[in-house]
Amino acid sequence: MTSQTVNPQPGLVDMKVTQSSRYLIKRTGEKVFLECVQDMDHERMFWYRQDPGLGLRLIYFSYDVKVNEKGDIPEGYSVSREKKERFSLILGSASTNQTSMYLCASSLSTAQHSHILSAQKEQIKREEALTQGRCWLQWHIRAK
């Protein structure tokens, strides 16, 4: 495990973030477990992958403990959030098409969304993750 204090943008509060190994090389078919831990009491947590030329793509996100929703590319992945500060991403069986950079982010909940239409929710989720994220971690995974 690696712990570090980060301050990703001027004016934001320092935080402690913890991650398992930053670089992973796994054999095809092996299970991969990535854990993101934040200490800011954030309700929302996000898992992304970034491939060359494609930008960030949302895999899963969580509004709170045990409340997880699929993102744009959930196939081949599952998540677990048993505690507010921990959001785990699981690759059930690593494959070469999952070779990528994976990122975790967290943010505060700043708006009530129960009255917002589904299409608007999608836009809000992305904006919150990209503009209000306080905790960003990255892993580089290569399946061989």
Short mmCIF file of C-alpha atoms in Angstrom, two decimals:
data_model
loop_
_atom_site.label_atom_id
_atom_site.label_comp_id
_atom_site.label_asym_id
_atom_site.label_seq_id
_atom_site.Cartn_x
_atom_site.Cartn_y
_atom_site.Cartn_z
CA MET A 1 0.00 0.00 0.00
CA THR A 2 1.10 3.52 -0.77
CA SER A 3 -0.10 6.53 1.20
CA GLN A 4 0.38 10.08 0.08
CA THR A 5 -0.92 13.53 0.86
CA VAL A 6 -2.13 15.35 -2.22
CA ASN A 7 -3.42 18.80 -3.01
CA PRO A 8 -4.47 18.53 -6.67
CA GLN A 9 -5.62 22.12 -7.15
CA PRO A 10 -4.72 25.41 -5.44
CA GLY A 11 -7.15 26.28 -2.67
CA LEU A 12 -8.27 22.72 -1.99
CA VAL A 13 -7.68 20.95 1.30
CA ASP A 14 -4.89 18.38 1.60
CA MET A 15 -6.08 14.81 1.94
CA LYS A 16 -4.62 11.41 2.49
CA VAL A 17 -5.25 8.85 -0.22
CA THR A 18 -4.19 5.22 -0.18
CA GLN A 19 -3.79 2.82 -3.05
CA SER A 20 -2.51 -0.68 -3.62
CA SER A 21 0.36 -1.20 -6.06
CA ARG A 22 0.45 1.56 -8.65
CA TYR A 23 1.64 -0.70 -11.48
CA LEU A 24 0.22 -4.18 -11.98
CA ILE A 25 1.15 -6.79 -14.54
CA LYS A 26 -1.23 -9.75 -14.50
CA ARG A 27 -1.54 -12.90 -16.54
CA THR A 28 -4.60 -13.23 -18.72
CA GLY A 29 -7.40 -14.76 -16.66
CA GLU A 30 -6.14 -13.58 -13.26
CA LYS A 31 -8.41 -11.63 -10.93
CA VAL A 32 -7.42 -8.00 -10.32
CA PHE A 33 -8.53 -6.05 -7.25
CA LEU A 34 -8.00 -2.26 -7.07
CA GLU A 35 -8.94 -0.37 -3.92
CA CYS A 36 -9.38 3.38 -3.60
CA VAL A 37 -9.52 4.90 -0.11
CA GLN A 38 -10.32 8.55 0.64
CA ASP A 39 -10.39 10.33 4.00
CA MET A 40 -12.57 13.34 3.10
CA ASP A 41 -15.94 11.75 3.99
CA HIS A 42 -17.00 12.08 0.34
CA GLU A 43 -20.29 10.46 -0.61
CA ARG A 44 -19.51 9.99 -4.29
CA MET A 45 -16.75 7.85 -5.72
CA PHE A 46 -15.94 7.03 -9.34
CA TRP A 47 -13.87 4.51 -11.32
CA TYR A 48 -12.59 5.44 -14.79
CA ARG A 49 -10.27 3.99 -17.37
CA GLN A 50 -8.24 6.03 -19.80
CA ASP A 51 -7.01 4.59 -23.07
CA PRO A 52 -4.81 6.45 -25.57
CA GLY A 53 -6.91 8.81 -27.67
CA LEU A 54 -10.19 8.06 -25.88
CA GLY A 55 -10.11 10.26 -22.79
CA LEU A 56 -11.74 9.24 -19.50
CA ARG A 57 -14.49 6.63 -19.66
CA LEU A 58 -16.66 5.99 -16.61
CA ILE A 59 -16.74 2.34 -15.48
CA TYR A 60 -18.81 2.57 -12.28
CA PHE A 61 -19.76 5.20 -9.73
CA SER A 62 -21.22 5.15 -6.24
CA TYR A 63 -23.52 7.63 -4.53
CA ASP A 64 -22.97 6.07 -1.10
CA VAL A 65 -22.23 2.79 0.67
CA LYS A 66 -23.68 -0.16 -1.31
CA VAL A 67 -25.25 2.20 -3.88
CA ASN A 68 -23.32 1.51 -7.09
CA GLU A 69 -24.31 2.28 -10.66
CA LYS A 70 -22.87 1.24 -14.00
CA GLY A 71 -21.06 3.80 -16.09
CA ASP A 72 -20.38 3.75 -19.82
CA ILE A 73 -18.19 0.62 -19.91
CA PRO A 74 -19.05 -1.72 -16.97
CA GLU A 75 -18.59 -5.01 -18.88
CA GLY A 76 -15.88 -7.17 -17.36
CA TYR A 77 -15.83 -5.20 -14.10
CA SER A 78 -17.59 -5.25 -10.75
CA VAL A 79 -17.33 -2.94 -7.74
CA SER A 80 -17.75 -3.05 -3.99
CA ARG A 81 -18.34 -0.25 -1.51
CA GLU A 82 -18.91 -1.65 1.96
CA LYS A 83 -17.54 1.43 3.74
CA LYS A 84 -17.95 5.08 2.82
CA GLU A 85 -14.23 5.69 2.41
CA ARG A 86 -13.48 2.58 0.25
CA PHE A 87 -14.50 1.86 -3.35
CA SER A 88 -13.02 -1.25 -4.94
CA LEU A 89 -12.86 -2.18 -8.61
CA ILE A 90 -12.63 -5.86 -9.52
CA LEU A 91 -11.59 -7.28 -12.89
CA GLY A 92 -12.94 -10.81 -12.66
CA SER A 93 -10.62 -12.24 -15.30
CA ALA A 94 -7.96 -9.94 -16.72
CA SER A 95 -7.79 -9.77 -20.50
CA THR A 96 -5.51 -7.93 -22.89
CA ASN A 97 -8.31 -5.51 -23.83
CA GLN A 98 -8.33 -4.35 -20.19
CA THR A 99 -4.74 -3.12 -20.40
CA SER A 100 -5.22 0.53 -19.46
CA MET A 101 -4.72 3.29 -16.94
CA TYR A 102 -7.42 3.20 -14.23
CA LEU A 103 -8.38 6.21 -12.15
CA CYS A 104 -10.43 6.65 -9.01
CA ALA A 105 -12.02 9.95 -7.98
CA SER A 106 -14.21 11.13 -5.13
CA SER A 107 -16.37 14.19 -4.61
CA LEU A 108 -18.81 15.73 -2.19
CA SER A 109 -22.52 15.54 -2.89
CA THR A 110 -23.55 19.10 -3.72
CA ALA A 111 -27.08 18.78 -5.08
CA GLN A 112 -30.24 16.76 -4.63
CA HIS A 113 -30.82 14.73 -7.78
CA SER A 114 -34.16 13.03 -7.15
CA HIS A 115 -36.03 15.59 -9.25
CA ILE A 116 -33.64 15.57 -12.21
CA LEU A 117 -34.38 13.67 -15.40
CA SER A 118 -32.18 10.72 -16.29
CA ALA A 119 -30.39 12.45 -19.18
CA GLN A 120 -29.57 15.38 -16.92
CA LYS A 121 -28.28 13.01 -14.24
CA GLU A 122 -25.74 11.59 -16.67
CA GLN A 123 -24.36 15.05 -17.42
CA ILE A 124 -24.29 16.01 -13.74
CA LYS A 125 -22.44 12.82 -12.79
CA ARG A 126 -19.71 13.53 -15.32
CA GLU A 127 -19.42 17.19 -14.37
CA GLU A 128 -19.20 16.36 -10.67
CA ALA A 129 -16.52 13.78 -11.28
CA LEU A 130 -14.44 16.03 -13.48
CA THR A 131 -14.86 19.40 -11.76
CA GLN A 132 -15.46 18.63 -8.10
CA GLY A 133 -13.24 15.58 -7.67
CA ARG A 134 -10.91 16.02 -4.74
CA CYS A 135 -9.19 12.66 -4.76
CA TRP A 136 -7.58 11.25 -7.90
CA LEU A 137 -5.54 8.06 -7.96
CA GLN A 138 -4.25 6.12 -10.92
CA TRP A 139 -3.16 2.56 -11.62
CA HIS A 140 -1.48 1.20 -14.73
CA ILE A 141 -2.56 -2.37 -15.49
CA ARG A 142 -1.15 -4.57 -18.20
CA ALA A 143 -2.49 -8.03 -18.97
CA LYS A 144 -0.07 -10.31 -20.77
#
